[in-house]
Amino acid sequence: MPTRIVLDTTPVPSQLSPNRQNCHFTHALMDPRPEMDEDDDDSLSILHNIESNEGKTSSQGEMRKRVSASGMTSPMRSSRTRSTHGFRSSILREMSVRQDSPTPDQQHKNTLRISSGDIRASPRFLGYLFCFIAGSVLMVSVVQFYKTETTDALPVTLEAIPDNTTEDDSDEFYYTPNGDVVYRWKLWAAIYASSGMVGMCLLIMIAHYETCMAPKLWIAIFRDGSLAERNLICFLIVCWAGTLHICTSSLSVGEVQANVYFTSWIAFGSMALTYGVWRESAGLPTLMDRMNQHHRETTYNWIWIMIFSAVFAGSATDIYYNRDELELRFQGEALALRKENWITVLTVLWADVLVSFLAIVFNECFFESRPLPCKCRRQSGVYRCVLGWRQFEGIVMALGLGAKFWIILEYTGVDGVINGLNNAYFGIWGSFFNSVFALGTWLKEARNLEYVIREPLD
């Protein structure tokens, strides 16, 4: 009588991962083998083990689905999400977080403690540092300009002074060896203003690291959302705006020294950006946030057009008030404008600023276009033209772009009256480029804009 051997059918725990188990099971099914006999107990036991492992894998998948459906997440995923939303303001804060936190919850608590108490990781610190560097370069450049022009080239400066210059004019103006004229009060004001701003920025940076005398006071002033720091930043913006006018206006050092001109703008722009960083750290919406949520994309372009147009118009106004000390040349000849001509020019330039401002207001107020009362009757229906601010905006942009292109082509080229290191030159170019961007944005928005609508016959 044949002896039958009974094999143990208890499933052996697999050493493969779930993915490896599925792969192993797939290869087992796809392997071209000869058909097994029903009496082959070894093969049956192998298949039984594979089926049990597959059942275990499917039960694990069902368990994951139940956990995800109940709203529970794994600790690793929760920690990743929490860290993503926790570090928004500064890279220095990520470097300041302790790496030995045992759990994600403790790490999150340490992050909150650092962001509210350690002002060394303040995201506004970088703005103060930029202002300190730019102000230092500005101060050194002005001092070098003053020293070199008053010591090395003193005999040449006497030859560069015009014949009709009196002693009072020598006290009021500063003449360079190359024949450039600078207001003496603007030269000294640039030295004093840059020195004061550098010292103020240096004290602010020292206060971020001072821990002996009054650390609680500095934390109260420079913590996130502090109104005292907001007022300080606004004060620095006003001071740098005054320094910007001193160093870049007519008959200033910035028209002669490129370092003075560009560092003045860099310092002013750094403080303006620092104010935006303060609003973000305080949980307030920034200008970019408001523009991203606005229903019209061209509003962002109109704001920049208005800014550069205001710089251009303000520079022209400054030239008008100093026209007696300036010699304007156009195409190699002296340009003499009467007062009526100046008033016409300034009216056109400030009107461009007003148009940009009104465009921003119209984008905020006018949403829908209205059909015109006139009709055109055809056999297929009645057609009416639609005119609104969105249709008229493209015409305004095209006209402004054409006018600025003509100004650049006519007055900023070779022997142009608007040339060199001055705000008028960069202002007209900035307004032109932003007008190009604005027209492109409007064309993208006006793809599905209707100009003519069809109404059924009565």
Short mmCIF file of C-alpha atoms in Angstrom, two decimals:
data_model
loop_
_atom_site.label_atom_id
_atom_site.label_comp_id
_atom_site.label_asym_id
_atom_site.label_seq_id
_atom_site.Cartn_x
_atom_site.Cartn_y
_atom_site.Cartn_z
CA MET A 1 0.00 0.00 0.00
CA PRO A 2 1.61 3.30 -1.03
CA THR A 3 2.64 5.67 1.68
CA ARG A 4 1.22 9.23 1.49
CA ILE A 5 3.34 12.07 2.91
CA VAL A 6 1.37 15.00 4.34
CA LEU A 7 3.19 18.33 4.01
CA ASP A 8 2.84 21.18 6.46
CA THR A 9 0.61 23.78 4.80
CA THR A 10 1.25 26.55 7.35
CA PRO A 11 2.24 29.69 5.40
CA VAL A 12 5.85 30.63 5.84
CA PRO A 13 6.39 34.35 6.43
CA SER A 14 7.93 35.82 3.34
CA GLN A 15 11.16 37.81 3.43
CA LEU A 16 10.12 39.87 0.41
CA SER A 17 8.56 43.28 0.47
CA PRO A 18 4.99 43.67 -0.86
CA ASN A 19 6.28 44.93 -4.19
CA ARG A 20 8.72 42.03 -4.43
CA GLN A 21 5.92 39.61 -3.51
CA ASN A 22 3.72 40.89 -6.31
CA CYS A 23 6.61 40.70 -8.72
CA HIS A 24 7.42 37.15 -7.58
CA PHE A 25 3.81 36.10 -7.99
CA THR A 26 3.61 37.60 -11.48
CA HIS A 27 6.71 35.75 -12.61
CA ALA A 28 5.31 32.58 -11.16
CA LEU A 29 2.16 32.92 -13.30
CA MET A 30 3.97 33.99 -16.46
CA ASP A 31 6.64 31.27 -16.26
CA PRO A 32 5.98 28.73 -19.05
CA ARG A 33 6.03 25.47 -17.20
CA PRO A 34 4.43 22.11 -18.07
CA GLU A 35 1.07 21.38 -16.48
CA MET A 36 1.26 19.99 -12.97
CA ASP A 37 -0.25 16.76 -11.96
CA GLU A 38 -2.99 16.74 -9.37
CA ASP A 39 -0.98 14.38 -7.20
CA ASP A 40 2.04 16.67 -7.12
CA ASP A 41 1.74 17.72 -3.47
CA ASP A 42 4.93 19.77 -3.48
CA SER A 43 3.68 22.05 -6.23
CA LEU A 44 0.33 22.45 -4.51
CA SER A 45 2.00 23.47 -1.28
CA ILE A 46 4.09 26.08 -3.11
CA LEU A 47 1.01 27.57 -4.77
CA HIS A 48 -0.77 27.59 -1.42
CA ASN A 49 2.07 29.56 0.13
CA ILE A 50 2.02 32.09 -2.75
CA GLU A 51 -1.73 32.57 -2.42
CA SER A 52 -1.45 33.14 1.33
CA ASN A 53 1.27 35.76 0.78
CA GLU A 54 -0.87 37.48 -1.81
CA GLY A 55 -3.79 37.57 0.61
CA LYS A 56 -1.58 39.16 3.24
CA THR A 57 -0.48 41.83 0.74
CA SER A 58 -4.08 42.64 -0.21
CA SER A 59 -5.08 42.87 3.46
CA GLN A 60 -2.25 45.37 4.03
CA GLY A 61 -3.49 47.44 1.08
CA GLU A 62 -7.02 47.41 2.47
CA MET A 63 -5.69 48.54 5.85
CA ARG A 64 -3.88 51.50 4.20
CA LYS A 65 -7.09 52.52 2.43
CA ARG A 66 -9.01 52.43 5.72
CA VAL A 67 -6.37 54.58 7.43
CA SER A 68 -6.34 57.13 4.63
CA ALA A 69 -10.16 57.23 4.55
CA SER A 70 -10.31 57.94 8.27
CA GLY A 71 -8.17 61.09 7.83
CA MET A 72 -5.03 59.78 9.53
CA THR A 73 -1.66 60.44 7.96
CA SER A 74 1.71 58.96 8.59
CA PRO A 75 4.12 60.84 10.87
CA MET A 76 6.65 61.37 8.06
CA ARG A 77 4.12 63.04 5.76
CA SER A 78 2.80 65.23 8.56
CA SER A 79 6.31 66.35 9.41
CA ARG A 80 7.02 67.26 5.77
CA THR A 81 3.86 69.34 5.49
CA ARG A 82 4.48 71.07 8.78
CA SER A 83 8.05 71.98 7.88
CA THR A 84 6.95 73.28 4.48
CA HIS A 85 4.43 75.66 6.00
CA GLY A 86 6.64 76.58 8.92
CA PHE A 87 9.67 78.07 7.17
CA ARG A 88 8.50 80.82 4.85
CA SER A 89 10.47 83.92 5.72
CA SER A 90 14.16 83.09 5.91
CA ILE A 91 16.71 80.42 5.08
CA LEU A 92 18.56 81.36 8.26
CA ARG A 93 15.68 79.96 10.28
CA GLU A 94 16.08 76.56 8.72
CA MET A 95 19.75 76.66 9.66
CA SER A 96 18.86 77.68 13.22
CA VAL A 97 16.53 74.75 13.90
CA ARG A 98 18.06 72.07 16.14
CA GLN A 99 18.74 68.88 14.24
CA ASP A 100 18.48 66.65 17.32
CA SER A 101 14.71 67.09 17.83
CA PRO A 102 13.36 63.64 18.64
CA THR A 103 9.87 64.14 17.24
CA PRO A 104 8.30 66.38 14.59
CA ASP A 105 6.10 68.04 17.23
CA GLN A 106 9.10 69.11 19.27
CA GLN A 107 10.84 70.31 16.12
CA HIS A 108 7.81 72.45 15.28
CA LYS A 109 7.80 73.95 18.79
CA ASN A 110 11.50 74.78 18.50
CA THR A 111 10.82 76.46 15.15
CA LEU A 112 8.10 78.64 16.65
CA ARG A 113 10.38 79.58 19.54
CA ILE A 114 13.21 80.60 17.19
CA SER A 115 10.96 82.59 14.86
CA SER A 116 9.46 84.59 17.72
CA GLY A 117 12.50 85.08 19.94
CA ASP A 118 15.72 84.92 17.90
CA ILE A 119 15.97 88.15 15.89
CA ARG A 120 19.31 87.05 14.43
CA ALA A 121 17.27 84.96 12.00
CA SER A 122 15.13 87.95 11.00
CA PRO A 123 14.43 88.02 7.24
CA ARG A 124 14.71 91.84 7.29
CA PHE A 125 18.36 91.61 8.32
CA LEU A 126 19.38 91.05 4.70
CA GLY A 127 17.73 94.32 3.67
CA TYR A 128 19.65 96.25 6.34
CA LEU A 129 22.85 94.56 5.18
CA PHE A 130 22.24 95.57 1.55
CA CYS A 131 21.62 99.16 2.62
CA PHE A 132 24.81 99.16 4.68
CA ILE A 133 26.91 97.87 1.77
CA ALA A 134 25.34 100.22 -0.80
CA GLY A 135 25.64 103.19 1.57
CA SER A 136 29.30 102.37 2.25
CA VAL A 137 30.12 102.30 -1.46
CA LEU A 138 28.18 105.54 -1.91
CA MET A 139 30.03 107.27 0.93
CA VAL A 140 33.48 106.11 -0.22
CA SER A 141 32.78 107.12 -3.84
CA VAL A 142 31.66 110.64 -2.87
CA VAL A 143 34.66 111.15 -0.59
CA GLN A 144 37.07 109.92 -3.27
CA PHE A 145 35.41 112.19 -5.81
CA TYR A 146 35.86 115.17 -3.51
CA LYS A 147 39.49 114.37 -2.62
CA THR A 148 40.76 113.66 -6.10
CA GLU A 149 39.07 116.64 -7.71
CA THR A 150 40.30 119.12 -5.09
CA THR A 151 43.93 117.97 -4.77
CA ASP A 152 45.23 116.30 -7.91
CA ALA A 153 43.67 118.53 -10.53
CA LEU A 154 43.48 121.93 -8.91
CA PRO A 155 45.21 123.85 -11.75
CA VAL A 156 42.95 122.21 -14.31
CA THR A 157 39.84 123.17 -12.40
CA LEU A 158 40.76 126.84 -12.77
CA GLU A 159 40.89 126.46 -16.53
CA ALA A 160 37.58 124.58 -16.55
CA ILE A 161 35.77 127.42 -14.78
CA PRO A 162 33.89 129.63 -17.25
CA ASP A 163 35.06 133.23 -17.78
CA ASN A 164 31.80 134.74 -16.53
CA THR A 165 32.01 132.90 -13.21
CA THR A 166 32.07 135.13 -10.17
CA GLU A 167 33.34 134.42 -6.68
CA ASP A 168 29.82 133.72 -5.47
CA ASP A 169 29.38 131.13 -8.22
CA SER A 170 32.59 129.38 -7.13
CA ASP A 171 31.19 129.08 -3.62
CA GLU A 172 27.86 127.75 -4.92
CA PHE A 173 29.18 125.32 -7.56
CA TYR A 174 31.93 122.75 -7.63
CA TYR A 175 33.78 122.47 -10.94
CA THR A 176 35.51 119.27 -12.04
CA PRO A 177 38.56 119.04 -14.33
CA ASN A 178 36.36 117.63 -17.10
CA GLY A 179 34.10 120.67 -17.04
CA ASP A 180 31.27 119.09 -15.05
CA VAL A 181 29.40 121.29 -12.60
CA VAL A 182 28.05 120.06 -9.26
CA TYR A 183 26.20 121.94 -6.58
CA ARG A 184 28.51 122.31 -3.64
CA TRP A 185 25.68 121.81 -1.15
CA LYS A 186 24.69 118.54 -2.88
CA LEU A 187 28.28 117.33 -2.63
CA TRP A 188 28.44 117.90 1.12
CA ALA A 189 24.87 116.68 1.63
CA ALA A 190 25.76 113.42 -0.14
CA ILE A 191 28.69 112.91 2.23
CA TYR A 192 26.68 113.64 5.37
CA ALA A 193 23.58 111.71 4.31
CA SER A 194 25.47 108.59 3.26
CA SER A 195 27.54 108.63 6.46
CA GLY A 196 24.44 108.95 8.60
CA MET A 197 22.59 106.16 6.80
CA VAL A 198 25.60 103.83 7.00
CA GLY A 199 25.92 104.45 10.74
CA MET A 200 22.20 103.86 11.28
CA CYS A 201 22.19 100.58 9.36
CA LEU A 202 25.30 99.46 11.26
CA LEU A 203 23.63 100.12 14.61
CA ILE A 204 20.54 98.18 13.51
CA MET A 205 22.65 95.16 12.55
CA ILE A 206 24.57 95.30 15.83
CA ALA A 207 21.27 95.38 17.74
CA HIS A 208 20.28 92.07 16.14
CA TYR A 209 23.29 90.37 17.80
CA GLU A 210 23.56 92.37 21.03
CA THR A 211 22.71 90.13 24.02
CA CYS A 212 24.29 91.96 26.99
CA MET A 213 22.73 95.39 27.48
CA ALA A 214 19.09 95.29 26.32
CA PRO A 215 18.27 92.03 24.50
CA LYS A 216 14.59 92.14 25.44
CA LEU A 217 14.26 95.63 24.00
CA TRP A 218 15.79 94.58 20.67
CA ILE A 219 13.53 91.52 20.52
CA ALA A 220 10.50 93.71 21.15
CA ILE A 221 11.55 96.11 18.37
CA PHE A 222 12.73 93.68 15.68
CA ARG A 223 10.42 90.70 16.17
CA ASP A 224 8.01 89.69 13.39
CA GLY A 225 5.12 92.11 13.05
CA SER A 226 6.61 94.80 15.29
CA LEU A 227 5.09 98.23 14.68
CA ALA A 228 8.28 99.87 15.91
CA GLU A 229 10.29 98.17 13.18
CA ARG A 230 7.65 99.14 10.62
CA ASN A 231 7.99 102.78 11.61
CA LEU A 232 11.77 102.47 11.50
CA ILE A 233 11.66 101.00 7.99
CA CYS A 234 9.33 103.79 6.81
CA PHE A 235 11.70 106.37 8.30
CA LEU A 236 14.65 104.78 6.47
CA ILE A 237 12.68 104.77 3.21
CA VAL A 238 12.01 108.51 3.56
CA CYS A 239 15.68 109.19 4.40
CA TRP A 240 16.91 107.17 1.43
CA ALA A 241 14.40 108.93 -0.82
CA GLY A 242 15.93 112.27 0.22
CA THR A 243 19.43 110.89 -0.33
CA LEU A 244 18.32 109.61 -3.73
CA HIS A 245 17.22 113.10 -4.76
CA ILE A 246 20.48 114.63 -3.51
CA CYS A 247 22.66 112.12 -5.36
CA THR A 248 20.77 111.67 -8.66
CA SER A 249 19.09 115.02 -9.42
CA SER A 250 20.40 117.77 -11.68
CA LEU A 251 23.94 119.05 -10.93
CA SER A 252 24.57 116.23 -8.43
CA VAL A 253 27.50 113.89 -7.91
CA GLY A 254 25.50 110.97 -9.34
CA GLU A 255 25.50 112.54 -12.80
CA VAL A 256 29.31 112.35 -12.76
CA GLN A 257 30.00 109.23 -10.69
CA ALA A 258 28.25 106.01 -11.72
CA ASN A 259 28.82 104.33 -8.35
CA VAL A 260 27.02 107.15 -6.57
CA TYR A 261 24.07 106.98 -8.94
CA PHE A 262 23.49 103.22 -8.85
CA THR A 263 24.18 102.67 -5.14
CA SER A 264 21.63 105.35 -4.27
CA TRP A 265 18.95 103.48 -6.17
CA ILE A 266 20.08 100.11 -4.78
CA ALA A 267 19.83 101.33 -1.18
CA PHE A 268 16.40 102.88 -1.74
CA GLY A 269 15.11 99.75 -3.49
CA SER A 270 16.48 97.53 -0.72
CA MET A 271 14.53 99.39 1.94
CA ALA A 272 11.37 99.31 -0.17
CA LEU A 273 11.72 95.52 -0.51
CA THR A 274 12.43 95.25 3.22
CA TYR A 275 9.07 96.82 3.91
CA GLY A 276 7.45 94.13 1.76
CA VAL A 277 9.32 91.46 3.74
CA TRP A 278 8.03 93.00 6.98
CA ARG A 279 4.44 92.78 5.75
CA GLU A 280 4.93 89.14 4.79
CA SER A 281 6.47 88.33 8.19
CA ALA A 282 3.58 90.10 9.91
CA GLY A 283 1.04 88.00 8.03
CA LEU A 284 -0.19 90.94 5.91
CA PRO A 285 -0.69 90.71 2.14
CA THR A 286 2.11 92.16 0.04
CA LEU A 287 1.78 94.01 -3.25
CA MET A 288 2.52 90.82 -5.17
CA ASP A 289 -0.14 88.92 -3.24
CA ARG A 290 -2.73 91.56 -4.08
CA MET A 291 -1.70 91.57 -7.73
CA ASN A 292 -1.95 87.79 -7.94
CA GLN A 293 -5.46 87.94 -6.50
CA HIS A 294 -6.58 90.85 -8.67
CA HIS A 295 -9.06 90.17 -11.48
CA ARG A 296 -6.97 92.14 -14.01
CA GLU A 297 -3.38 91.24 -14.80
CA THR A 298 -2.60 94.58 -16.47
CA THR A 299 -2.89 96.41 -13.14
CA TYR A 300 0.59 95.21 -12.20
CA ASN A 301 2.01 96.61 -15.46
CA TRP A 302 0.19 99.92 -15.05
CA ILE A 303 1.71 100.38 -11.60
CA TRP A 304 5.23 100.03 -12.97
CA ILE A 305 4.42 102.31 -15.91
CA MET A 306 3.20 104.95 -13.47
CA ILE A 307 6.36 104.64 -11.34
CA PHE A 308 8.80 105.04 -14.24
CA SER A 309 6.71 107.76 -15.86
CA ALA A 310 6.71 109.66 -12.55
CA VAL A 311 10.51 109.36 -12.40
CA PHE A 312 10.77 110.70 -15.95
CA ALA A 313 8.34 113.58 -15.32
CA GLY A 314 9.98 114.45 -11.99
CA SER A 315 13.40 114.54 -13.60
CA ALA A 316 12.12 116.85 -16.35
CA THR A 317 10.60 119.12 -13.70
CA ASP A 318 13.93 119.21 -11.86
CA ILE A 319 15.69 120.18 -15.10
CA TYR A 320 13.15 122.97 -15.60
CA TYR A 321 13.88 124.52 -12.20
CA ASN A 322 17.65 124.35 -12.85
CA ARG A 323 17.48 125.38 -16.53
CA ASP A 324 19.51 128.54 -15.94
CA GLU A 325 22.54 126.55 -14.71
CA LEU A 326 22.22 123.76 -17.30
CA GLU A 327 23.24 123.76 -20.93
CA LEU A 328 20.95 121.48 -22.90
CA ARG A 329 22.23 120.41 -26.30
CA PHE A 330 20.30 118.69 -29.08
CA GLN A 331 22.01 117.44 -32.26
CA GLY A 332 25.14 119.41 -31.46
CA GLU A 333 23.38 122.73 -30.91
CA ALA A 334 22.25 124.51 -27.78
CA LEU A 335 18.59 123.89 -26.99
CA ALA A 336 16.79 126.98 -25.73
CA LEU A 337 13.20 126.44 -24.62
CA ARG A 338 10.89 129.23 -23.62
CA LYS A 339 8.73 128.98 -20.55
CA GLU A 340 5.64 128.19 -22.64
CA ASN A 341 7.45 125.29 -24.27
CA TRP A 342 8.52 123.96 -20.89
CA ILE A 343 4.95 124.11 -19.59
CA THR A 344 3.74 122.15 -22.62
CA VAL A 345 6.40 119.47 -22.15
CA LEU A 346 5.74 119.09 -18.44
CA THR A 347 1.98 118.95 -18.99
CA VAL A 348 2.34 116.07 -21.45
CA LEU A 349 4.70 114.15 -19.15
CA TRP A 350 2.54 114.49 -16.04
CA ALA A 351 -0.55 113.65 -18.10
CA ASP A 352 1.09 110.30 -18.87
CA VAL A 353 1.39 109.67 -15.13
CA LEU A 354 -2.27 110.62 -14.68
CA VAL A 355 -3.34 108.23 -17.44
CA SER A 356 -1.53 105.37 -15.72
CA PHE A 357 -3.20 106.19 -12.42
CA LEU A 358 -6.65 106.37 -14.04
CA ALA A 359 -6.01 103.03 -15.76
CA ILE A 360 -5.44 101.43 -12.36
CA VAL A 361 -8.68 102.98 -11.08
CA PHE A 362 -10.64 101.84 -14.15
CA ASN A 363 -9.31 98.29 -13.77
CA GLU A 364 -10.70 98.32 -10.25
CA CYS A 365 -14.08 99.90 -11.02
CA PHE A 366 -15.20 98.92 -14.52
CA PHE A 367 -15.79 95.20 -15.02
CA GLU A 368 -18.30 94.88 -17.85
CA SER A 369 -18.42 96.30 -21.37
CA ARG A 370 -21.56 97.97 -22.70
CA PRO A 371 -22.91 97.87 -26.28
CA LEU A 372 -23.13 101.13 -28.18
CA PRO A 373 -26.60 102.50 -29.03
CA CYS A 374 -25.96 102.43 -32.78
CA LYS A 375 -27.05 99.27 -34.63
CA CYS A 376 -26.28 97.63 -37.95
CA ARG A 377 -29.20 95.58 -39.34
CA ARG A 378 -28.55 92.63 -41.65
CA GLN A 379 -30.58 89.64 -42.78
CA SER A 380 -28.90 87.37 -40.24
CA GLY A 381 -29.56 89.71 -37.33
CA VAL A 382 -28.74 93.01 -35.69
CA TYR A 383 -25.09 93.75 -34.93
CA ARG A 384 -23.91 96.19 -32.27
CA CYS A 385 -20.40 97.28 -31.36
CA VAL A 386 -19.24 96.74 -27.79
CA LEU A 387 -17.04 99.34 -26.19
CA GLY A 388 -15.78 99.36 -22.64
CA TRP A 389 -12.63 100.03 -20.69
CA ARG A 390 -11.19 96.62 -21.56
CA GLN A 391 -11.46 97.39 -25.29
CA PHE A 392 -10.33 100.99 -24.92
CA GLU A 393 -7.37 99.96 -22.71
CA GLY A 394 -5.55 98.35 -25.63
CA ILE A 395 -5.83 101.56 -27.68
CA VAL A 396 -4.41 103.63 -24.81
CA MET A 397 -1.49 101.22 -24.41
CA ALA A 398 -0.70 101.25 -28.13
CA LEU A 399 -0.73 105.07 -28.29
CA GLY A 400 1.46 105.40 -25.21
CA LEU A 401 3.90 102.80 -26.51
CA GLY A 402 4.19 104.61 -29.85
CA ALA A 403 4.78 107.99 -28.19
CA LYS A 404 7.52 106.63 -25.91
CA PHE A 405 9.19 104.83 -28.80
CA TRP A 406 9.32 108.14 -30.70
CA ILE A 407 10.83 109.94 -27.68
CA ILE A 408 13.51 107.27 -27.30
CA LEU A 409 14.32 107.30 -31.01
CA GLU A 410 14.43 111.09 -31.28
CA TYR A 411 15.84 112.35 -27.98
CA THR A 412 17.95 109.56 -26.44
CA GLY A 413 20.17 108.62 -29.35
CA VAL A 414 23.40 110.21 -30.55
CA ASP A 415 23.49 113.92 -29.64
CA GLY A 416 20.20 113.49 -27.81
CA VAL A 417 19.10 115.80 -25.03
CA ILE A 418 18.16 112.84 -22.77
CA ASN A 419 21.38 110.90 -22.40
CA GLY A 420 23.90 109.81 -19.80
CA LEU A 421 23.54 109.02 -16.10
CA ASN A 422 20.29 110.74 -15.20
CA ASN A 423 16.82 109.77 -14.05
CA ALA A 424 15.18 111.02 -17.24
CA TYR A 425 17.11 108.52 -19.38
CA PHE A 426 16.35 105.47 -17.24
CA GLY A 427 12.82 106.66 -16.54
CA ILE A 428 11.77 106.80 -20.20
CA TRP A 429 13.40 103.43 -20.95
CA GLY A 430 11.71 101.80 -17.94
CA SER A 431 8.33 103.23 -18.94
CA PHE A 432 8.83 101.99 -22.51
CA PHE A 433 9.71 98.43 -21.51
CA ASN A 434 6.80 98.18 -19.09
CA SER A 435 4.47 99.50 -21.80
CA VAL A 436 5.61 96.63 -24.03
CA PHE A 437 4.96 94.13 -21.24
CA ALA A 438 1.55 95.70 -20.54
CA LEU A 439 0.48 95.44 -24.17
CA GLY A 440 1.52 91.79 -24.25
CA THR A 441 -0.48 91.11 -21.07
CA TRP A 442 -3.53 92.86 -22.53
CA LEU A 443 -3.33 90.81 -25.74
CA LYS A 444 -3.29 87.65 -23.65
CA GLU A 445 -6.32 88.78 -21.66
CA ALA A 446 -8.22 89.99 -24.75
CA ARG A 447 -8.13 86.68 -26.61
CA ASN A 448 -11.84 86.00 -25.97
CA LEU A 449 -12.92 89.63 -25.81
CA GLU A 450 -15.98 90.54 -27.91
CA TYR A 451 -16.04 93.67 -30.04
CA VAL A 452 -19.23 93.01 -32.00
CA ILE A 453 -22.29 91.17 -30.68
CA ARG A 454 -25.18 89.75 -32.69
CA GLU A 455 -28.77 90.22 -31.59
CA PRO A 456 -31.78 88.39 -33.05
CA LEU A 457 -34.22 90.21 -35.27
CA ASP A 458 -37.37 91.64 -33.63
#
